[in-house]
Coordinates of C-alpha atoms in Angstrom, one line a residue:
Chain A
M76 CA -118.2 310.1 55.6
L77 CA -115.8 312.1 53.6
S78 CA -117.5 311.3 50.2
L79 CA -119.8 313.6 48.3
S80 CA -123.1 314.4 49.9
P81 CA -126.0 312.3 48.6
K82 CA -127.7 315.4 47.1
K83 CA -124.8 316.3 44.9
L84 CA -124.0 312.8 43.7
P85 CA -126.7 312.1 41.1
S86 CA -126.2 315.3 39.2
A87 CA -122.5 314.9 39.3
D88 CA -122.9 311.4 37.9
L89 CA -125.1 312.6 35.1
A90 CA -123.0 315.5 34.1
P91 CA -121.7 314.8 30.6
A92 CA -118.4 316.4 31.3
Q93 CA -117.8 313.8 34.1
L94 CA -118.8 310.9 31.8
E95 CA -116.4 312.0 29.1
Q96 CA -113.6 312.6 31.5
G97 CA -113.9 309.2 33.2
V98 CA -112.3 308.2 36.5
S99 CA -109.1 306.4 36.8
P100 CA -109.4 303.0 38.4
W101 CA -107.3 304.1 41.4
R102 CA -109.5 307.1 42.0
D103 CA -112.5 304.8 41.7
A104 CA -111.0 302.4 44.3
W105 CA -110.2 305.2 46.6
H106 CA -113.9 306.3 46.6
R107 CA -115.0 302.8 47.3
L108 CA -112.5 302.5 50.1
K109 CA -113.7 305.7 51.7
R110 CA -117.2 304.4 51.9
N111 CA -116.1 301.3 53.8
K112 CA -116.4 302.4 57.4
L113 CA -114.4 299.6 58.9
A114 CA -111.5 300.1 56.5
V115 CA -111.5 303.9 57.2
F116 CA -111.5 303.1 60.9
G117 CA -108.6 300.7 60.4
G118 CA -106.6 303.2 58.3
V119 CA -107.1 306.1 60.7
T120 CA -106.2 303.9 63.7
L121 CA -103.0 302.8 62.0
I122 CA -102.0 306.3 61.1
V123 CA -102.6 307.3 64.8
L124 CA -100.6 304.3 66.0
V125 CA -97.7 304.9 63.7
L126 CA -97.6 308.6 64.5
A127 CA -97.8 307.9 68.3
C128 CA -95.0 305.3 68.2
G129 CA -92.9 307.4 65.8
V130 CA -93.2 310.8 67.5
G131 CA -94.7 310.0 70.9
P132 CA -91.4 308.9 72.7
F133 CA -89.9 312.4 72.1
F134 CA -92.7 313.9 74.2
S135 CA -92.5 311.3 76.9
P136 CA -90.8 312.4 80.2
Y137 CA -89.5 308.8 80.6
G138 CA -87.1 306.6 78.8
Y139 CA -87.9 303.1 77.8
E140 CA -85.1 301.7 80.1
Q141 CA -85.4 304.4 82.8
T142 CA -86.1 302.5 86.0
N143 CA -87.6 303.9 89.2
L144 CA -87.4 301.3 92.0
D145 CA -89.5 303.6 94.3
N146 CA -92.4 303.3 92.0
T147 CA -92.8 299.7 90.9
F148 CA -96.1 298.2 89.7
A149 CA -97.9 301.6 89.9
K150 CA -101.5 301.4 88.8
P151 CA -102.4 303.5 85.8
N152 CA -102.5 307.1 87.0
L153 CA -102.1 310.7 85.7
S154 CA -98.3 310.6 85.6
H155 CA -98.1 307.0 84.3
W156 CA -101.0 306.6 82.0
M157 CA -100.6 302.8 81.8
G158 CA -98.9 302.3 85.1
T159 CA -95.3 301.0 85.6
D160 CA -93.7 297.5 85.6
Q161 CA -91.6 295.6 88.0
L162 CA -88.7 298.0 87.6
G163 CA -90.8 301.1 87.7
R164 CA -90.5 301.7 84.0
D165 CA -93.3 303.6 82.4
L166 CA -95.5 301.2 80.5
F167 CA -96.9 303.7 78.1
T168 CA -93.4 304.8 77.0
R169 CA -92.3 301.2 76.6
L170 CA -95.4 300.5 74.6
L171 CA -94.5 303.3 72.2
Y172 CA -90.9 302.1 71.8
G173 CA -92.1 298.5 71.5
G174 CA -94.4 299.6 68.8
R175 CA -91.5 301.0 66.8
I176 CA -89.8 297.6 66.9
S177 CA -93.0 295.7 66.1
I178 CA -94.1 298.0 63.3
T179 CA -90.5 298.0 61.9
V180 CA -90.3 294.3 61.9
G181 CA -93.7 294.1 60.3
L182 CA -92.8 296.4 57.5
V183 CA -89.2 295.2 56.8
A184 CA -90.0 291.5 57.0
T185 CA -93.0 292.0 54.8
F186 CA -90.8 293.9 52.3
V187 CA -88.4 290.9 52.3
A188 CA -91.3 288.6 51.7
L189 CA -92.7 290.9 49.0
T190 CA -89.4 291.1 47.2
I191 CA -88.8 287.3 47.2
G192 CA -92.5 286.5 46.5
V193 CA -93.0 288.9 43.6
S194 CA -89.7 288.1 41.8
Y195 CA -90.2 284.3 42.2
G196 CA -93.8 284.4 41.2
A197 CA -93.1 286.7 38.2
V198 CA -90.3 284.6 36.9
A199 CA -92.4 281.4 37.2
G200 CA -95.5 283.0 35.6
F201 CA -93.6 284.8 32.9
F202 CA -91.5 281.9 31.6
G203 CA -94.0 279.2 32.3
G204 CA -93.4 275.7 31.0
K205 CA -91.1 273.3 32.9
L206 CA -89.4 276.0 34.9
D207 CA -92.8 277.1 36.2
A208 CA -93.8 273.6 37.0
F209 CA -90.6 273.0 38.9
M210 CA -90.7 276.3 40.8
M211 CA -94.3 275.8 41.9
R212 CA -93.7 272.3 43.0
V213 CA -91.0 273.7 45.3
V214 CA -93.5 276.1 46.7
D215 CA -96.0 273.3 47.3
I216 CA -93.4 271.3 49.1
L217 CA -92.3 274.3 51.2
Y218 CA -95.9 274.9 52.1
A219 CA -96.1 271.5 53.6
L220 CA -93.0 272.0 55.8
P221 CA -93.1 273.1 59.4
F222 CA -91.4 276.5 58.7
T223 CA -92.1 278.1 62.0
I224 CA -90.0 275.4 63.5
F225 CA -87.1 276.4 61.2
V226 CA -87.4 280.0 62.3
I227 CA -87.2 278.9 65.9
M228 CA -84.1 276.9 65.1
L229 CA -82.5 279.8 63.3
M230 CA -83.3 282.3 66.1
V231 CA -81.8 280.0 68.8
F232 CA -78.6 279.1 66.9
F233 CA -77.7 282.4 65.4
G234 CA -78.6 284.4 68.5
R235 CA -81.4 286.8 68.8
N236 CA -80.4 289.2 66.2
I237 CA -83.1 291.6 65.0
Y238 CA -81.8 291.7 61.4
L239 CA -81.9 288.0 61.3
L240 CA -85.4 288.2 62.5
F241 CA -86.4 290.2 59.5
V242 CA -84.8 287.8 57.1
A243 CA -86.1 284.7 58.9
I244 CA -89.7 285.9 59.0
G245 CA -89.5 287.2 55.4
A246 CA -88.2 283.9 54.2
V247 CA -91.2 282.2 55.6
E248 CA -93.9 284.5 54.5
W249 CA -93.2 284.8 50.7
L250 CA -94.9 281.6 49.5
T251 CA -98.5 282.9 49.2
M252 CA -97.3 286.1 47.5
A253 CA -95.3 284.0 44.9
R254 CA -98.5 282.0 44.1
I255 CA -100.6 285.1 43.7
V256 CA -98.2 287.0 41.5
R257 CA -97.6 283.9 39.3
G258 CA -101.3 283.4 38.8
Q259 CA -101.7 287.1 38.0
I260 CA -98.8 287.3 35.5
M261 CA -100.0 284.1 33.8
S262 CA -103.5 285.3 33.3
L263 CA -102.3 288.7 32.2
K264 CA -100.0 287.2 29.5
K265 CA -103.1 285.9 27.7
M266 CA -105.2 289.0 28.0
E267 CA -106.2 290.6 24.8
Y268 CA -105.1 294.1 25.9
V269 CA -101.6 292.8 26.3
E270 CA -101.8 291.3 22.8
A271 CA -103.3 294.6 21.6
A272 CA -100.5 296.6 23.1
R273 CA -98.0 294.3 21.5
S274 CA -99.7 294.6 18.1
L275 CA -99.5 298.4 18.5
G276 CA -95.8 297.9 18.5
F277 CA -95.0 298.6 22.1
G278 CA -91.9 297.1 23.5
T279 CA -91.8 294.3 26.1
Q280 CA -90.6 296.7 28.7
R281 CA -93.4 299.1 28.1
I282 CA -96.0 296.3 28.2
I283 CA -94.7 295.0 31.4
F284 CA -94.3 298.2 33.3
R285 CA -97.1 300.3 31.8
H286 CA -99.7 297.5 31.3
M287 CA -99.0 294.5 33.4
I288 CA -97.5 295.8 36.6
P289 CA -100.4 298.3 37.3
N290 CA -102.8 295.4 36.9
I291 CA -101.1 293.1 39.4
L292 CA -100.5 295.9 41.9
G293 CA -104.0 295.6 43.3
P294 CA -103.7 292.0 44.6
V295 CA -100.1 292.6 45.6
I296 CA -101.1 295.7 47.7
V297 CA -104.0 293.8 49.2
Y298 CA -101.9 290.8 50.1
T299 CA -99.1 292.9 51.5
T300 CA -101.5 294.6 53.8
L301 CA -102.7 291.2 55.0
T302 CA -99.1 289.9 55.3
I303 CA -98.1 292.6 57.8
P304 CA -100.3 291.4 60.6
G305 CA -99.1 287.8 60.0
V306 CA -95.5 288.9 60.3
M307 CA -96.2 291.0 63.4
M308 CA -97.9 288.0 64.9
L309 CA -94.9 285.8 64.2
E310 CA -92.5 288.4 65.7
A311 CA -94.7 288.5 68.8
F312 CA -94.9 284.7 68.9
L313 CA -91.1 284.5 68.9
S314 CA -90.7 287.2 71.4
F315 CA -93.2 285.5 73.6
L316 CA -91.2 282.3 73.5
G317 CA -88.1 284.4 74.5
L318 CA -86.6 284.2 71.0
G319 CA -87.3 287.7 69.7
V320 CA -86.1 291.1 70.8
Q321 CA -84.0 291.2 74.0
A322 CA -84.3 293.3 77.1
P323 CA -84.1 296.2 77.8
M324 CA -85.5 296.8 74.3
S325 CA -89.1 296.0 74.1
S326 CA -91.6 294.9 71.4
W327 CA -95.2 294.3 71.8
G328 CA -94.6 290.6 72.0
V329 CA -92.1 291.1 74.8
L330 CA -94.5 293.3 76.7
I331 CA -97.2 290.8 76.4
K332 CA -94.9 288.0 77.6
D333 CA -93.9 290.1 80.6
G334 CA -97.5 291.0 81.3
A335 CA -98.7 287.5 81.1
E336 CA -96.2 286.5 83.8
K337 CA -97.5 289.0 86.2
M338 CA -101.1 289.3 85.2
E339 CA -102.5 287.8 88.4
E340 CA -101.7 290.8 90.6
Y341 CA -101.0 293.4 87.9
P342 CA -103.4 292.7 85.1
W343 CA -102.9 296.1 83.4
L344 CA -99.4 295.0 82.4
L345 CA -101.1 292.4 80.1
I346 CA -104.2 294.3 79.2
F347 CA -102.7 297.4 77.7
P348 CA -100.1 295.8 75.4
G349 CA -102.6 293.0 74.5
T350 CA -105.2 295.5 73.5
V351 CA -102.9 297.8 71.5
F352 CA -101.5 294.8 69.7
S353 CA -104.9 293.3 68.9
L354 CA -106.2 296.7 67.8
T355 CA -103.3 296.9 65.3
L356 CA -104.0 293.5 63.9
F357 CA -107.7 294.4 63.7
S358 CA -107.0 297.6 61.8
L359 CA -104.6 295.9 59.4
N360 CA -107.1 293.2 58.7
F361 CA -110.0 295.6 58.2
L362 CA -107.9 297.8 55.9
G363 CA -106.7 294.8 54.0
D364 CA -110.3 293.5 53.5
G365 CA -111.4 297.0 52.5
L366 CA -108.6 297.3 50.0
R367 CA -109.5 293.9 48.6
D368 CA -113.1 295.0 48.1
A369 CA -112.1 298.4 46.7
L370 CA -109.4 297.2 44.3
D371 CA -111.0 294.1 43.0
V372 CA -112.8 295.5 40.0
R373 CA -114.6 292.3 39.2
S374 CA -116.5 292.1 42.5
A375 CA -117.1 295.9 42.5
K376 CA -120.8 296.6 42.9
D377 CA -120.8 299.9 41.0
Chain B
M201 CA -106.7 257.0 43.8
F202 CA -104.1 254.5 44.9
R203 CA -101.8 255.6 42.2
F204 CA -102.3 259.2 43.4
I205 CA -101.4 258.2 47.0
A206 CA -98.5 256.1 45.9
R207 CA -97.1 258.9 43.8
R208 CA -97.5 261.4 46.6
L209 CA -95.7 259.1 49.0
L210 CA -92.9 258.6 46.6
Q211 CA -92.6 262.4 46.3
T212 CA -92.3 262.6 50.0
I213 CA -89.0 260.7 50.1
P214 CA -86.8 263.4 48.4
V215 CA -88.5 266.1 50.4
L216 CA -87.7 264.4 53.6
L217 CA -84.1 263.7 52.5
V218 CA -83.6 267.4 51.7
L219 CA -85.2 268.4 54.9
I220 CA -83.1 266.0 57.0
T221 CA -79.9 267.0 55.3
A222 CA -80.6 270.7 55.6
S223 CA -81.5 270.4 59.3
F224 CA -78.6 268.2 60.0
L225 CA -76.0 270.5 58.4
M226 CA -77.6 273.6 60.0
L227 CA -77.3 272.1 63.4
R228 CA -73.7 270.9 62.9
L229 CA -72.4 274.1 61.3
V230 CA -73.7 276.7 63.6
P231 CA -71.6 278.0 66.5
G232 CA -72.3 276.5 69.9
G233 CA -72.4 272.8 70.6
P234 CA -74.5 270.9 73.0
F235 CA -71.7 270.6 75.5
D236 CA -70.8 274.2 75.8
S237 CA -72.5 274.8 79.2
E238 CA -71.8 277.5 81.7
K239 CA -70.2 274.8 83.9
A240 CA -66.6 274.3 82.8
T241 CA -66.1 270.9 81.3
T242 CA -62.6 269.6 81.0
P243 CA -61.4 268.8 77.5
E244 CA -61.3 265.1 78.4
I245 CA -64.9 265.0 79.5
K246 CA -66.0 266.9 76.4
H247 CA -64.0 264.6 74.2
N248 CA -65.5 261.6 75.8
L249 CA -69.0 263.0 75.4
E250 CA -68.4 263.7 71.8
A251 CA -67.0 260.2 71.3
Y252 CA -70.1 258.8 73.0
Y253 CA -72.4 260.6 70.6
G254 CA -70.1 260.0 67.6
F255 CA -69.6 263.8 67.1
D256 CA -65.9 263.3 66.7
Q257 CA -66.3 261.4 63.5
P258 CA -66.2 263.1 60.1
L259 CA -69.4 264.9 59.2
H260 CA -70.4 262.7 56.3
K261 CA -69.9 259.6 58.5
Q262 CA -72.1 261.1 61.2
F263 CA -74.7 261.9 58.7
F264 CA -74.9 258.5 57.1
N265 CA -74.9 256.8 60.6
Y266 CA -77.8 259.0 61.6
L267 CA -79.7 258.3 58.4
G268 CA -79.0 254.6 58.5
N269 CA -80.2 254.3 62.1
I270 CA -83.5 256.1 61.1
V271 CA -84.1 254.0 58.0
L272 CA -83.0 250.6 59.4
H273 CA -84.1 250.8 63.0
G274 CA -86.4 253.8 63.3
D275 CA -83.9 255.1 65.8
L276 CA -83.5 258.8 66.2
G277 CA -80.5 258.7 68.5
R278 CA -79.8 259.8 72.1
S279 CA -80.7 263.1 73.5
T280 CA -77.6 265.2 74.3
K281 CA -79.3 266.9 77.2
Y282 CA -80.8 263.9 78.9
S283 CA -78.0 261.5 78.2
N284 CA -79.8 258.4 79.6
R285 CA -82.8 258.8 77.3
T286 CA -83.3 258.2 73.6
V287 CA -85.2 260.7 71.4
N288 CA -87.7 257.9 70.7
E289 CA -88.4 257.5 74.4
I290 CA -88.9 261.3 74.9
I291 CA -91.2 261.4 71.9
A292 CA -93.2 258.4 73.1
D293 CA -93.5 260.1 76.4
K294 CA -94.4 263.6 75.4
F295 CA -96.1 263.3 72.0
P296 CA -99.4 261.7 73.2
V297 CA -100.0 264.8 75.4
S298 CA -99.5 267.1 72.4
L299 CA -101.6 264.9 70.2
E300 CA -104.5 264.9 72.7
L301 CA -104.3 268.7 73.0
G302 CA -104.3 269.0 69.2
A303 CA -107.2 266.7 68.9
W304 CA -109.3 268.6 71.4
S305 CA -108.4 271.9 69.7
L306 CA -109.4 270.6 66.3
L307 CA -112.6 269.3 67.7
I308 CA -113.4 272.6 69.3
A309 CA -112.4 274.5 66.1
L310 CA -114.7 272.3 63.9
T311 CA -117.7 272.3 66.3
I312 CA -117.7 276.0 66.9
G313 CA -116.5 277.0 63.5
L314 CA -119.0 274.9 61.5
S315 CA -122.0 275.8 63.6
A316 CA -121.2 279.5 63.6
G317 CA -120.5 279.5 59.9
I318 CA -123.7 277.6 59.0
L319 CA -125.8 279.8 61.3
A320 CA -124.3 283.0 59.8
A321 CA -125.0 281.7 56.2
V322 CA -128.6 280.6 56.9
Y323 CA -129.4 283.8 58.7
K324 CA -127.4 286.0 56.4
N325 CA -127.4 289.7 57.2
T326 CA -129.3 289.4 60.4
W327 CA -128.0 290.1 63.9
A328 CA -126.9 286.4 64.2
D329 CA -124.6 286.9 61.2
Y330 CA -123.2 290.2 62.5
V331 CA -122.5 288.8 65.9
T332 CA -120.8 285.8 64.4
S333 CA -118.7 288.0 62.1
G334 CA -117.7 290.1 65.1
I335 CA -116.6 287.1 67.1
V336 CA -114.8 285.7 64.1
M337 CA -112.8 288.9 63.6
T338 CA -111.9 288.9 67.3
G339 CA -110.8 285.3 67.2
I340 CA -108.5 286.1 64.2
C341 CA -107.0 289.3 65.6
V342 CA -106.5 288.4 69.3
P343 CA -103.3 286.3 69.3
T344 CA -103.3 283.0 71.4
F345 CA -100.7 284.4 73.7
V346 CA -103.0 287.2 74.6
L347 CA -106.2 285.2 74.7
G348 CA -104.7 282.4 76.8
P349 CA -103.6 284.5 79.7
L350 CA -106.8 286.5 79.5
L351 CA -108.9 283.3 79.7
V352 CA -106.8 282.2 82.6
L353 CA -107.3 285.5 84.3
A354 CA -111.1 285.2 83.9
F355 CA -111.9 281.6 84.3
A356 CA -109.1 280.2 86.5
I357 CA -108.1 283.1 88.7
H358 CA -111.3 285.2 88.9
F359 CA -114.0 282.6 88.9
G360 CA -111.9 279.6 89.8
W361 CA -113.8 277.2 87.6
L362 CA -111.0 275.8 85.6
S363 CA -107.3 275.3 86.2
A364 CA -104.5 277.5 84.9
S365 CA -101.8 274.9 84.4
G366 CA -101.0 271.2 84.4
W367 CA -102.4 268.2 82.5
Y368 CA -104.1 265.8 84.9
V369 CA -107.9 266.3 85.1
W370 CA -110.4 267.6 82.6
Q371 CA -110.4 271.1 84.1
D372 CA -106.8 271.3 83.0
R373 CA -107.7 270.6 79.4
V374 CA -110.5 273.1 78.7
L375 CA -108.6 276.4 78.6
P376 CA -105.6 275.2 76.5
A377 CA -107.7 273.4 74.0
L378 CA -110.1 276.4 73.8
T379 CA -107.3 278.9 73.4
L380 CA -105.6 276.9 70.7
G381 CA -108.8 276.0 68.8
I382 CA -110.6 279.4 68.8
V383 CA -108.4 281.0 66.1
Y384 CA -109.2 278.1 63.8
A385 CA -112.8 278.1 64.8
A386 CA -112.8 281.7 63.5
Y387 CA -111.3 280.9 60.2
I388 CA -113.5 277.9 59.7
A389 CA -116.6 279.9 60.5
R390 CA -115.6 282.5 57.9
L391 CA -114.9 279.8 55.3
T392 CA -118.1 277.9 56.1
R393 CA -120.2 281.0 55.7
G394 CA -118.6 281.8 52.4
G395 CA -118.9 278.3 51.1
M396 CA -122.5 277.8 52.3
L397 CA -123.6 281.1 50.8
E398 CA -122.2 280.1 47.4
V399 CA -123.8 276.7 47.5
L400 CA -127.2 277.8 48.8
G401 CA -127.6 280.0 45.8
Q402 CA -127.3 277.1 43.3
D403 CA -129.9 275.4 41.3
Y404 CA -129.7 272.0 42.9
I405 CA -130.6 273.5 46.3
R406 CA -133.7 275.0 44.6
T407 CA -134.5 271.6 43.3
A408 CA -134.2 270.0 46.7
R409 CA -136.5 272.7 48.2
A410 CA -139.0 272.1 45.3
K411 CA -139.0 268.4 46.1
G412 CA -140.3 269.4 49.5
A413 CA -137.2 268.6 51.6
S414 CA -137.3 270.3 54.9
E415 CA -135.0 273.4 55.4
T416 CA -132.9 271.5 57.9
R417 CA -132.4 268.7 55.5
V418 CA -131.6 271.1 52.6
V419 CA -129.0 272.8 54.7
L420 CA -127.4 269.9 56.4
R421 CA -127.7 267.2 53.8
H422 CA -127.6 269.0 50.4
A423 CA -125.7 272.2 51.0
L424 CA -123.2 271.3 53.6
R425 CA -121.3 268.8 51.4
G426 CA -120.5 271.5 48.9
G427 CA -120.1 274.2 51.5
L428 CA -117.5 272.2 53.4
L429 CA -115.0 272.3 50.5
P430 CA -113.2 275.4 51.4
V431 CA -113.1 274.2 55.0
V432 CA -111.4 270.9 54.1
A433 CA -108.8 272.8 52.0
F434 CA -108.1 274.9 55.0
L435 CA -107.6 271.9 57.3
G436 CA -104.0 271.3 56.1
P437 CA -102.7 274.7 57.1
A438 CA -104.9 274.6 60.3
I439 CA -103.2 271.4 61.4
A440 CA -99.8 272.8 60.8
G441 CA -100.8 275.9 62.7
I442 CA -102.2 273.9 65.7
I443 CA -98.8 272.1 65.9
T444 CA -96.8 275.3 66.0
G445 CA -99.5 276.9 68.2
S446 CA -98.9 274.1 70.7
F447 CA -95.4 275.5 71.5
V448 CA -96.9 278.6 72.9
I449 CA -99.9 277.0 74.5
E450 CA -97.8 274.3 76.2
T451 CA -95.5 277.1 77.5
I452 CA -98.4 279.2 78.8
F453 CA -100.3 276.4 80.5
Q454 CA -97.2 274.4 81.5
I455 CA -98.3 271.2 79.7
P456 CA -95.7 268.5 79.5
G457 CA -96.0 268.0 75.8
L458 CA -93.6 267.7 72.9
G459 CA -94.1 271.4 71.9
R460 CA -92.6 272.7 75.1
E461 CA -89.9 270.0 74.9
F462 CA -89.0 271.2 71.4
V463 CA -88.6 274.9 72.5
N464 CA -86.5 273.7 75.4
S465 CA -84.4 271.5 73.2
A466 CA -83.7 274.4 71.0
F467 CA -82.5 276.4 74.0
N468 CA -80.4 273.5 75.2
R469 CA -78.9 272.9 71.7
D470 CA -80.0 269.3 72.0
R471 CA -79.1 268.4 68.5
T472 CA -80.6 265.0 68.3
L473 CA -83.8 265.9 70.0
I474 CA -84.3 268.9 67.7
L475 CA -83.7 266.9 64.6
G476 CA -86.0 264.1 65.8
T477 CA -88.8 266.4 66.6
V478 CA -88.5 268.4 63.3
M479 CA -88.6 265.1 61.4
L480 CA -91.7 263.9 63.3
Y481 CA -93.5 267.2 62.7
A482 CA -92.6 267.2 59.0
V483 CA -93.8 263.6 58.5
L484 CA -97.0 264.4 60.4
I485 CA -97.7 267.6 58.4
I486 CA -97.0 265.9 55.1
A487 CA -99.2 262.9 56.0
L488 CA -102.1 265.0 57.2
N489 CA -101.9 267.1 54.0
L490 CA -102.1 264.0 52.0
V491 CA -105.3 262.9 53.9
V492 CA -106.8 266.4 53.4
D493 CA -106.1 266.2 49.7
V494 CA -107.8 262.8 49.4
V495 CA -110.8 263.9 51.4
Q496 CA -111.1 266.9 49.2
V497 CA -111.4 264.9 46.0
W498 CA -113.8 262.5 47.7
L499 CA -116.1 265.4 48.6
N500 CA -115.8 267.1 45.3
P501 CA -116.3 264.9 42.2
K502 CA -115.3 267.7 40.0
L503 CA -111.7 267.4 41.2
K504 CA -109.7 264.5 40.0
F505 CA -106.6 262.8 41.4
D506 CA -103.7 263.9 39.3

């Protein structure tokens, strides 16, 4: 691994200078994360995937909608690494372009969910009382509703608009984030260090931004990492039902749908997109779990 | 307990009212009506159709008619796509199929999930644990719409043991139920392992062992009750997920259930059918959540009905 070699570690630990200097909690978490092999694997895979989808299409000799009717359903070969589809389009290129869409939807919709969830949860947790009780009751009720069904209705009635997709998914996925943030803010309000900061004469703003926010950042980051795969899954789910991104654009969900229809004779059309999509979800989950272990100071073993 | 249930049921009423109003308005206010088909309909036909369904009346009148019919007669109206069928008939026809699919999936999820979770907890940090965790991670990360076609490819097309579509004989039921259930089996296994590990470390388990109870008895009789708590809490979301999952599964395996009907009705802009299905799913999810909450308190005396 990338961490210090075992021989050097004990002496470094014992060095008095090191002890006095201390390590910031973030640096500490970073060291723990680096020791988690699966999390590192997930992180590296994600970086590779994002780079490939971001930069890869510029190096591809094919376009995502460039058809070649003389070369349909080609098996994977040297000029088409993942073969071609029913219109002779290069699957590898389409996979990279599709990745752009899927990853963008994942990030933007998660950001929408993050914004709603954090503000809602922070307001409820900070003001407490009746307002909090009401706001959380609303969340409880929304939890019980068939929200995916609403998203399907929205997508059908307002057309398959990609911006609507961001909002619709984001509007569904914020509930858990709101609960987490509310709980965090509430417990932090009662913490002695917040009281101490107040008694030292710091203003509310400084307390919130300098003392409270960094402390809820951990759970928020962790849960954000775990929301992204959920969002990407929902996008693929909708695209699979024919309610997501429209042809000739592709997303991983669209490619999986197309592949599933033709898998009997041309299984690679399903296997490549399916594998890449699953690998992405794997990596995000591993990274999320790793971050949870690394950032949760209470469960830290050292 | 009865007070708890009664209060929850009372709370359901405003929730359903809000839901029904929101869905109703949404379906009425969006562009595109149910009679805008590619085939040109003459204005007279369209007008007659709208009169037949009462869509020509003022919005508030339509709404109260709709609400009144539900409350007084349990009548969800007529489908705008299949004009000779009522929504109640369609639901009565299609819902049992989805219900059966959901029941098999839940059974598979619980059987596989609980056994795998208990095994992983009892044989913690052995190969059995690692293999289970690996399978669990796979189950969580491979989406149903990838897993389903892959299972079809392997077991229906390659080996020819099971069928790839339809809903007639038991061979038709295995793959859809397995595909839908496996994700929840994975989550349940993970939760069971965590719950069991926590319980197995507690004093009353040591007491049970000290009394000379066999290991099987300790695990299944003493530990499982406590270890099941997180699983029961998860059942609410799991049931909701199985319901939405059935849309995709019924599409992949061409099962004539309500899930596929719902997706089609959305494409057809079949207002009444959409509304009726949404209502049914909402009532179902709310009711099952209530059952889950009651079971949770029954299993864990520390919780109280409040």
